[in-house]
Amino acid sequence: MSQDKPVVFVVDDDRSVRESLESLIHSAGWCPKVFECALAFFTLPRPSVPNCLILDVNLPDISGLDLQSLVSVERITPIVFVTAFGDVAMTVKAMKAGAVEFLMKPFHTEVLLAAVEEALERSRTALEFDLEVRALQDRHESLSCREREVMALVVSGLLNKQVAFELGISEITVKAHRGRVMRKMEAKSLPDLVNMAARLGLEH
């Protein structure tokens, strides 16, 4: 599997459909990985490149909708449903759970490819977000315990003198810690630091 090509997974118990989709995915310039059941796919580690899943609803082990509920936790593998036995309720449930598209077999190739393009773009965005958050986590972990305390109080809206009172240190010391926090976190401004704290899930 290429390290830079997007990966398109296919889970469908119909061999002819798998072979057809595998050929289509190849021709579109993506890397196909096909499976006949949900569990075979689910045990495979997700790649670190944009990826998505073309998924049938009716499978021999668990349903496509049940697999969706497991995969959606990861966020980086958007789903395009294809099925011959769908209904309105099933479609609504799948779309509400985050599916990119819900297509009935036989589907138009152009429609499926457009859905896969959108799914891969969603995956790319999610991967970039995760990389940014990991970088922020690394920077935050580089802070000393005191610097983390100062950062938490600063992003909560306290002034330097209020932070000094809360921590029982001088205002000059707070300014020094705050400067190091800004430098280590690579924050350009206080609003930038507040935004970083929000992305890290730190309570304000």
Backbone as a ProteinNet text record, in pm:
[ID]
protein_1_A
[PRIMARY]
MSQDKPVVFVVDDDRSVRESLESLIHSAGWCPKVFECALAFFTLPRPSVPNCLILDVNLPDISGLDLQSLVSVERITPIVFVTAFGDVAMTVKAMKAGAVEFLMKPFHTEVLLAAVEEALERSRTALEFDLEVRALQDRHESLSCREREVMALVVSGLLNKQVAFELGISEITVKAHRGRVMRKMEAKSLPDLVNMAARLGLEH
[TERTIARY]
84.2	0	87.6	59.1	136.2	119.8	227.3	223.3	154.4	132.8	73.1	-62.8	-97	-226.4	-338.8	-453.5	-570.1	-611.7	-667.5	-712.3	-864.6	-923.3	-1067.9	-1097.5	-1158.8	-1198	-1335.1	-1355.4	-1485.2	-1524.2	-1644.7	-1697.5	-1830.6	-1831	-1950.7	-1939.8	-2047.8	-2040.4	-2062.2	-2088.4	-2106.4	-1971.7	-1919.3	-1786.2	-1779.2	-1882.9	-1881.8	-1877.2	-1947.2	-1945.3	-1806.6	-1745.9	-1610.9	-1511.5	-1517.5	-1423.5	-1446.1	-1572	-1604.1	-1555.1	-1579.5	-1537	-1384.9	-1320.5	-1174.2	-1113.7	-1168.4	-1120.1	-1146.2	-1264.7	-1300.6	-1209.6	-1183.5	-1097.2	-955.1	-906.3	-773.5	-768	-868.6	-869.4	-878.6	-933.6	-944.8	-815.6	-718.9	-589.5	-577.5	-673	-669.1	-628.7	-598.3	-562	-685.1	-731.2	-846.8	-806	-890.4	-875.7	-1014.7	-1038.3	-1173.6	-1189.4	-1309	-1341.1	-1483.5	-1508.2	-1642.2	-1725.3	-1663.1	-1738.5	-1685.1	-1766.7	-1735.1	-1616.6	-1612.4	-1508.2	-1369.3	-1360.9	-1231.1	-1177.4	-1266.8	-1225.7	-1191	-1274.9	-1260.6	-1130.9	-1078	-953.7	-830	-848	-734.4	-705.9	-580.4	-548.3	-578.5	-628.1	-653.7	-521.1	-509.6	-385.8	-373.7	-254.6	-232	-246.7	-318.2	-346.6	-498.3	-546.5	-691.4	-752.2	-863	-927.1	-1076.8	-1149.6	-1293.4	-1339.7	-1467.2	-1522.3	-1649.5	-1649.8	-1771.6	-1832.5	-1951.5	-2006.4	-2147.4	-2166.8	-2300.4	-2373.3	-2504.7	-2583.1	-2597.6	-2627.3	-2650	-2521.6	-2468.4	-2342.8	-2362	-2273.4	-2292.7	-2266.7	-2193.9	-2164.9	-2244.1	-2208.4	-2287	-2335.2	-2437.9	-2493.3	-2400.9	-2416.8	-2337.8	-2362.1	-2484.5	-2516.9	-2447.2	-2436.6	-2364.5	-2215.4	-2162.6	-2021.1	-1998.3	-2092.7	-2080.8	-2065.9	-2143.6	-2137.2	-2000.3	-1931.6	-1798	-1692.1	-1705	-1604.9	-1614.2	-1735	-1754.2	-1680.7	-1648.6	-1573.9	-1437.2	-1379.2	-1244.3	-1242.9	-1354.7	-1372.3	-1291.2	-1185.7	-1097.8	-1136.6	-1241.8	-1284.1	-1432.1	-1464.1	-1603.6	-1660.2	-1792.6	-1857.2	-1952	-1944.4	-2040	-2113.7	-2243.8	-2322.7	-2368.1	-2363.8	-2424.1	-2503.5	-2626.5	-2708.7	-2818.9	-2865.2	-2978.1	-3107.2	-3097.1	-3214.5	-3227.6	-3227.9	-3240.2	-3382.1	-3412.7	-3540.8	-3517	-3623.1	-3609.3	-3556.1	-3609.9	-3567.1	-3418.7	-3375.2	-3234.1	-3144.1	-3190.1	-3112.6	-3097.4	-3207.9	-3205.7	-3112.9	-3120.5	-3035.1	-2888	-2854.1	-2714.8	-2663.4	-2745	-2702.6	-2689.5	-2782.1	-2774.3	-2649.4	-2603.7	-2483.7	-2355.4	-2370.5	-2252.5	-2211.9	-2293.1	-2258.3	-2249.4	-2156.5	-2139.7	-2252	-2286.8	-2390.2	-2451.7	-2574.8	-2643.3	-2698	-2632.4	-2665.7	-2731.7	-2828.6	-2895.1	-2827.9	-2809.8	-2758.4	-2871.9	-2846.8	-2719.1	-2705.2	-2586.2	-2561.1	-2481.3	-2486.5	-2408.2	-2263.9	-2170	-2028.4	-1986.6	-2034.1	-1996	-2042.7	-2162.2	-2217.2	-2134.3	-2098	-2016.7	-1879.6	-1815.8	-1682.3	-1685.8	-1792.5	-1806	-1821.3	-1896.9	-1915.5	-1784	-1706.2	-1576.6	-1481	-1483.8	-1400.3	-1432.3	-1562.2	-1603.4	-1560.9	-1576.8	-1538.1	-1388.1	-1308.5	-1163.1	-1122	-1194.3	-1164	-1196.9	-1307.2	-1341.9	-1234.4	-1187.2	-1082.9	-954.2	-919.5	-798.3	-806.3	-921.5	-941.1	-928.7	-988	-982	-839.1	-764.6	-624.9	-539.7	-561.6	-486.4	-517.6	-646.1	-685.8	-617.6	-615.9	-552.6	-403.6	-337.6	-195.2	-170	-255.7	-241.7	-261.5	-360.5	-388	-271.6	-216.3	-101.5	17.7	38.1	148.5	124.7	-0.1	-33.8	-13.6	-51.4	-33	114.3	198.8	343.3	396.9	349.3	394.2	346.3	220.9	166	240.9	279.2	353.8	494.1	544.9	678.3	677.6	557.8	547.2	574.4	630.2	648	511.4	503.6	376.2	327.2	418.3	380.5	333.3	402	362	223	192.9	58.2	-46.5	-13.2	-105.6	-130.6	-23.6	-35.6	-117.8	-91.2	-165.2	-314.3	-348.6	-488.5	-560.9	-494.1	-556.5	-564.2	-460.7	-458.8	-570	-583.9	-686.9	-827	-838.4	-969.8	-1012.9	-918.9	-954	-896.8	-815.9	-759.9	-644.2	-633.7	-521.4	-398.2	-282	-158	-161.9	-213.9	-217.1	-313.4	-418.6	-512.3	-450.4	-375	-304.2	-202.9	-132.3	-33.2	-97.7	-215.3	-287.5	-329.2	-380.6	-428.3	-314.9	-197	-84.5	9.4	-11.5	73.6	214.6	227.8	358.4	349.7	462.9	463.4	413.2	367.2	317.7	430.9	552.3	668	695.8	683.7	704.7	598.2	473.2	365.2	397.2	445.2	478.8	587.5	685.3	794.3	740	655.8	596	507.8	431.3	340.9	419.2	532.5	616.6	669	709.7	758.9	647.3	527.7	412.2	384.5	383.6	355.7	461	586	695.3	689	671.9	669.5	547.2	433.9	311	307.4	403.7	410.6	283.7	233.3	111.5	147.6	76.8	105.1	36.4	-69.7	-145.8	-223.9	-286.5	-368.7	-487.9	-559	-668.4	-619.2	-498.3	-440.4	-418.7	-370.3	-347.2	-479.8	-581	-714.1	-769.1	-749.7	-794.6	-721.2	-591.2	-514.5	-567.2	-597.1	-649.1	-780.6	-864.6	-994.3	-974.7	-878.9	-854.6	-795.3	-727.7	-671.9	-774.7	-890.5	-996.4	-970.3	-888.8	-860.2	-976.2	-1014.7	-1124	-1079.4	-1167.6	-1135.3	-1189.6
-120	0	124.9	215.8	339.5	419.1	486	561.5	696.6	743.4	875.5	872.6	762.7	754.5	735.5	800.6	775.3	628.8	576.8	438	434.1	352.1	333.9	188.9	169.5	37	2.6	-123.5	-173	-292.3	-288.8	-403.8	-440.6	-552.1	-598.4	-749	-822.5	-967.7	-1021.2	-932.3	-971.7	-961.6	-1075.2	-1078.4	-993.1	-997.5	-920.8	-771.1	-729.5	-587.5	-549.1	-633.7	-605	-590.8	-683.1	-679.3	-556.6	-521.9	-404.5	-276.7	-265.5	-146	-139.1	-253	-255.9	-199.8	-241.6	-192.4	-42.8	1.7	143	229.9	183.7	258.6	268.1	158.7	160	263.8	262.7	353	499.4	524.3	661.7	708.7	618.2	655.9	637.1	563.8	537.9	393.3	361.9	225.6	153.4	47.9	-26	-134.2	-155.3	-267.8	-323.4	-446.7	-501	-613.6	-622	-724.1	-773.1	-899.2	-953.2	-946.5	-911.4	-899.6	-782.9	-738.3	-620	-641.1	-755.5	-778.4	-786.8	-840.1	-846.4	-706.4	-614	-474.9	-409	-430.4	-356.2	-388.8	-509.4	-547.4	-490.1	-429.6	-371.5	-230.4	-199.1	-64.1	39.1	155.7	261.7	320.6	354.8	414.4	560.7	614.2	755.2	846.4	799.1	878.8	894.3	991.8	1004.9	872.3	834.7	707.7	715.6	624.9	618.8	475.7	451.9	317.1	315.7	232.2	204.6	81.2	95.3	-6.8	-49.9	-181.4	-236.1	-241.5	-236.7	-241.2	-384.7	-476.9	-616.6	-696.8	-740.8	-814.9	-946.1	-1044	-1174.4	-1178.2	-1080.9	-1085.6	-980.3	-854	-747.2	-654	-576.4	-489.3	-371	-314.4	-198.3	-81.9	-67.4	41.5	21.4	-104.1	-131.9	-104.2	-139.8	-111.8	39.4	112.8	258.8	317	265.3	318.3	293.9	185.9	157.4	243.6	259.7	333.7	483.6	534.5	679.8	739	657.3	705.4	758.2	697	734.2	865.1	898.8	1023.7	1032	953.4	970.5	880.8	798.9	709	731.2	834.5	860.4	745.6	731.6	617.1	657.7	582.2	592.6	459.2	461.8	338.7	305.8	177.8	129	3.3	-5.5	-120.9	-143.6	-265	-299	-307	-295.6	-313.6	-201.3	-79	32.9	86.4	163.2	231.4	369.3	448.5	585.6	590.1	506	506.4	471.9	374.4	332.7	444.9	510.6	620.9	734.7	771.5	879.7	845.5	722.8	681.1	689.8	642.3	644.2	786.7	873.7	1011.6	1089.3	1066.4	1134	1092.1	970	919.2	962.4	1041.9	1100	1044.1	955.6	901.7	1013.7	1000.1	1100.2	1087.1	961.8	937.2	800	781.9	653.1	621.6	530.5	502	365.7	359.9	235.1	168.5	35.9	-40.6	-63.5	-53.9	-11.4	140.6	187.6	330.8	380.1	511.6	572.5	588.8	548.8	556.4	697	796.7	935.3	980.7	936.7	974.7	912.1	785.8	718.1	783.2	812.5	874	1010.5	1086.7	1218.7	1203.6	1102.6	1078	1037.2	953.6	910.9	1029.8	1116.9	1238.6	1321.4	1339.6	1417.2	1347.9	1216.1	1140.6	1151.8	1142.1	1152.6	1292	1393.6	1529.8	1547	1487.9	1492	1422.1	1308.4	1234.1	1315.5	1381.5	1463.5	1575.3	1638.7	1746.2	1693.6	1576.8	1517.4	1480.2	1425.6	1388.7	1511.1	1618.2	1742.1	1798.5	1793.5	1842.5	1760.6	1628.1	1541.9	1570	1595.7	1628.5	1758.3	1857.5	1986	1971.4	1891.9	1871.9	1798.8	1698.5	1627.4	1720.1	1810.5	1906.9	1999.9	2042.8	2128.2	2053.5	1926.1	1845.5	1833.6	1815.5	1806.4	1936.9	2049.3	2179.1	2198	2160.3	2177.4	2091.6	1970.6	1882	1933.8	2022.2	2078.9	2187.8	2233.3	2336.3	2276.8	2357.9	2315	2316.4	2255.2	2254.2	2395.9	2483.7	2622.7	2694.1	2669	2731.5	2685.3	2559.8	2511	2579	2597.8	2666.4	2809	2877.2	3015.1	3018.6	2926.5	2923.1	2903.6	2809.3	2780	2903.4	2976.9	3095.4	3211	3224.6	3332.6	3313	3191.5	3168.3	3172.9	3163.5	3176.1	3321.5	3412.6	3554.5	3637.6	3577.2	3652.5	3742.3	3857.3	3947.2	3894.7	3947	3901	3913.2	4025	4045.5	3946.8	3908.6	3810.3	3671.2	3641.1	3513.1	3506.4	3617.1	3624.1	3596.9	3655.7	3635.5	3489.2	3430.9	3291.7	3194.6	3221	3129.1	3166.8	3284.6	3327.7	3360.7	3417.4	3458.6	3603.6	3662.7	3802.5	3820.5	3942	3970.9	3962.1	4000.2	3992.1	3846.3	3757.2	3614.9	3561.6	3607.5	3566.7	3609.2	3732.1	3782.1	3696.3	3655.5	3572.3	3436.2	3374.5	3245.5	3259.6	3367.5	3389.2	3403.2	3471.9	3487.8	3354.9	3268.5	3137	3050.8	3063.5	2988.3	3028.1	3158.9	3207.5	3157.1	3156.6	3113.9	2963.1	2883.3	2738.1	2689.9	2757.4	2718.4	2777.8	2866.5	2932.8	3012.8	3075.4	3156.8	3299.4	3354.4	3489.8	3597.2	3556.6	3652	3575.7	3650.4	3586.6	3512.5	3573.1	3498	3368.6	3371.9	3252.7	3145.7	3186.6	3093.2	3036.1	3121.1	3076.4	2971.6	2996	2901.8	2768.7	2775.2	2652.2	2573.9	2643.3	2577	2508.2	2573.2	2515.8	2387.9	2391.5	2273.7	2158.5	2193.5	2091.3	2038.1	2103.9	2061.5	2103.2	2207.3	2254.7	2342	2322.9	2401.5	2542.9	2636.2	2778.3	2823
0	0	0	-90.8	-97.8	30.6	70.1	195	181.2	56.5	40.5	-28.8	-94.2	-161.3	-60.2	-81.9	2.8	-9.5	98.5	101	104.6	17.6	17.2	54	170	215.4	156.4	132.1	85.4	171.6	229	301.6	237.7	167.4	96.7	80.7	109.7	101.3	-39.8	-134.8	-275.2	-347.1	-385.8	-447.3	-573.5	-656.3	-781.2	-753.5	-650.4	-612.5	-563.1	-480.9	-429.9	-544.2	-638.8	-750.9	-837.8	-859.2	-940.2	-873	-743.1	-669.7	-658.3	-642.2	-634.8	-763.5	-878.1	-1007.3	-1022.4	-979.9	-990.4	-903.5	-783.3	-690.3	-745.5	-800	-863	-975	-1060.3	-1175	-1133.5	-1014.5	-964.6	-898.3	-885	-828.2	-678.8	-617.2	-474	-447.6	-324.1	-285.1	-228.5	-294.7	-242.6	-143.3	-43.7	49.4	69.3	23.2	24.3	125.3	183.5	284	260.8	298.4	281.5	409.3	520.4	645.5	728.5	823.7	903.1	996.9	1064.4	1163.9	1101.9	980.5	911.7	887.8	853.4	833.6	966.3	1066.9	1192.9	1265.9	1245.6	1313.7	1245.6	1128	1056.1	1108.4	1143	1190	1081.5	1123.2	1026.7	980.2	853	801.5	841.7	828.5	864.7	743.7	642.3	523	513.5	435.3	418.5	374.1	435.9	402.4	426.1	362.4	382.9	361.8	387	380.6	296.3	193.8	118.6	182.6	236.8	326.1	285.9	278.6	256.3	390.5	386.6	510	559.5	469.4	506.4	492	605.9	608.1	685.4	665.8	729.3	879.3	934	1077.5	1155.4	1139.7	1202.3	1092.3	1120.8	1017.8	990.2	872.1	836.8	931	978.9	1071.6	1206.5	1249.4	1374.2	1357.1	1240.7	1214.4	1210.1	1154.1	1149.7	1289.6	1384.5	1521	1584.4	1541.7	1593.2	1525.9	1395.3	1318.1	1340.8	1361.4	1372.1	1491.1	1590.5	1707.3	1664.3	1561.7	1516.8	1438.7	1373.6	1298	1169.4	1155.2	1038.8	921.4	939.2	832	800.5	723.9	685.7	602.5	604.9	541.7	429.4	319.9	209.4	204.3	229.2	226.6	84.7	50.8	-73.2	-37.3	-81.3	-45.9	-148.3	-154.4	-242.1	-162.7	-30.7	54.7	157.4	110.5	201.8	207	310.9	319.7	379.9	388.9	436.7	579.4	666.3	806.9	819.1	741.2	743.7	693.3	585.8	528.7	628.6	692.4	791.1	906.7	954.8	1066.5	1029	908.6	863.7	847.5	787.1	763.4	893.9	987.6	1117.3	1193.3	1168.7	1236.2	1164.8	1058.4	994.6	860.2	802	670.2	566.8	475	369.1	266.1	234	133	156.7	109	119.2	-19.1	-90.2	-229.8	-245	-333.5	-364.1	-483.2	-476.1	-589	-688.8	-820.1	-881.1	-874.1	-847.9	-834.6	-954.7	-977.8	-1085.2	-1038.2	-1121.1	-1086.3	-1047.2	-1123.6	-1097.2	-958.7	-921.1	-790.2	-678.4	-696.3	-594.4	-582.4	-695.6	-692	-626	-651.1	-588	-436.6	-394.3	-251.1	-185.7	-255.4	-202	-191.7	-292.6	-288.6	-164.7	-138.5	-20.6	107.7	112.1	231.2	258.1	153.5	169	214.7	168	211.7	360	403.5	546	628.7	578.5	648.3	656.3	546.9	542.3	647.7	657	754.1	897	924.1	1057.4	1095.3	1000.3	1026.4	1056.6	981.2	1004.4	1141.8	1180.6	1312.4	1422.1	1406.2	1506	1517.9	1404.7	1407.8	1482.3	1458.3	1525.6	1676.3	1714.8	1857	1924	1856.5	1914.2	1933.1	1835.8	1847.2	1966.4	1984.5	2098.5	2229.9	2232.8	2353.7	2388.6	2287.7	2312.2	2370.7	2315.3	2368.1	2511.9	2537.2	2672	2773	2731.5	2820.4	2849.2	2762.4	2783.6	2891	2929.4	3033	3170.5	3259.3	3397.8	3466.8	3583	3656.9	3684.5	3722.9	3752.6	3627	3515.8	3389	3346.2	3371.5	3338.6	3427	3553.3	3644.3	3597.5	3559.9	3511.7	3383.5	3292.1	3166.9	3191.6	3279.3	3308.2	3363.2	3450.8	3510.5	3411.3	3327.8	3228.5	3125.2	3074.6	2972.5	3031.4	3165.4	3228.4	3238.9	3206.5	3203.5	3316.9	3403.6	3516.2	3471.8	3535	3511.7	3585	3548.2	3611.3	3762.9	3813	3959	4025.4	3953.9	4009	4010.3	3904.9	3900.1	4013.8	4035.1	4141.9	4277.6	4299.5	4426.1	4441.1	4333.1	4336.9	4368.7	4313.6	4329.9	4443.5	4501.1	4611.9	4568.3	4448.3	4397.8	4352.8	4317.9	4278.4	4135.5	4106	3971.4	3869.6	3910.8	3821.5	3783.4	3881.5	3855.5	3760.2	3778.1	3688	3545.6	3530	3396.1	3331.8	3412.9	3360.3	3315.2	3399.7	3363.8	3239.5	3236.8	3123.3	2992.8	2999.1	2880.7	2831.1	2927.3	2887.7	2830.3	2886.7	2835	2690.5	2664.9	2529.4	2431.4	2476.1	2388.8	2362.5	2468.2	2452.5	2374.5	2395.8	2325	2184.4	2154.4	2023.2	1995.3	2100.9	2089.7	2049.1	1951.5	1903	1986.8	2057.9	2136.9	2243.1	2334.6	2436.5	2374.4	2278.1	2214.2	2148.5	2093.8	2032.5	2138.7	2256	2366.1	2416.9	2424.6	2468	2371	2241.7	2140.6	2151.3	2181.8	2200.1	2319.4	2427.5	2548.2	2518.4	2438.3	2401.1	2319.2	2226.9	2141.8	2224	2331.7	2419.1	2517.1	2521.4	2613.4	2755	2775.3	2909.6	2958.7	3082.7	3137.3	3163.4	3127.6	3149.2	3283.6
[MASK]
++++++++++++++++++++++++++++++++++++++++++++++++++++++++++++++++++++++++++++++++++++++++++++++++++++++++++++++++++++++++++++++++++++++++++++++++++++++++++++++++++++++++++++++++++++++++++++++++++++++++++++

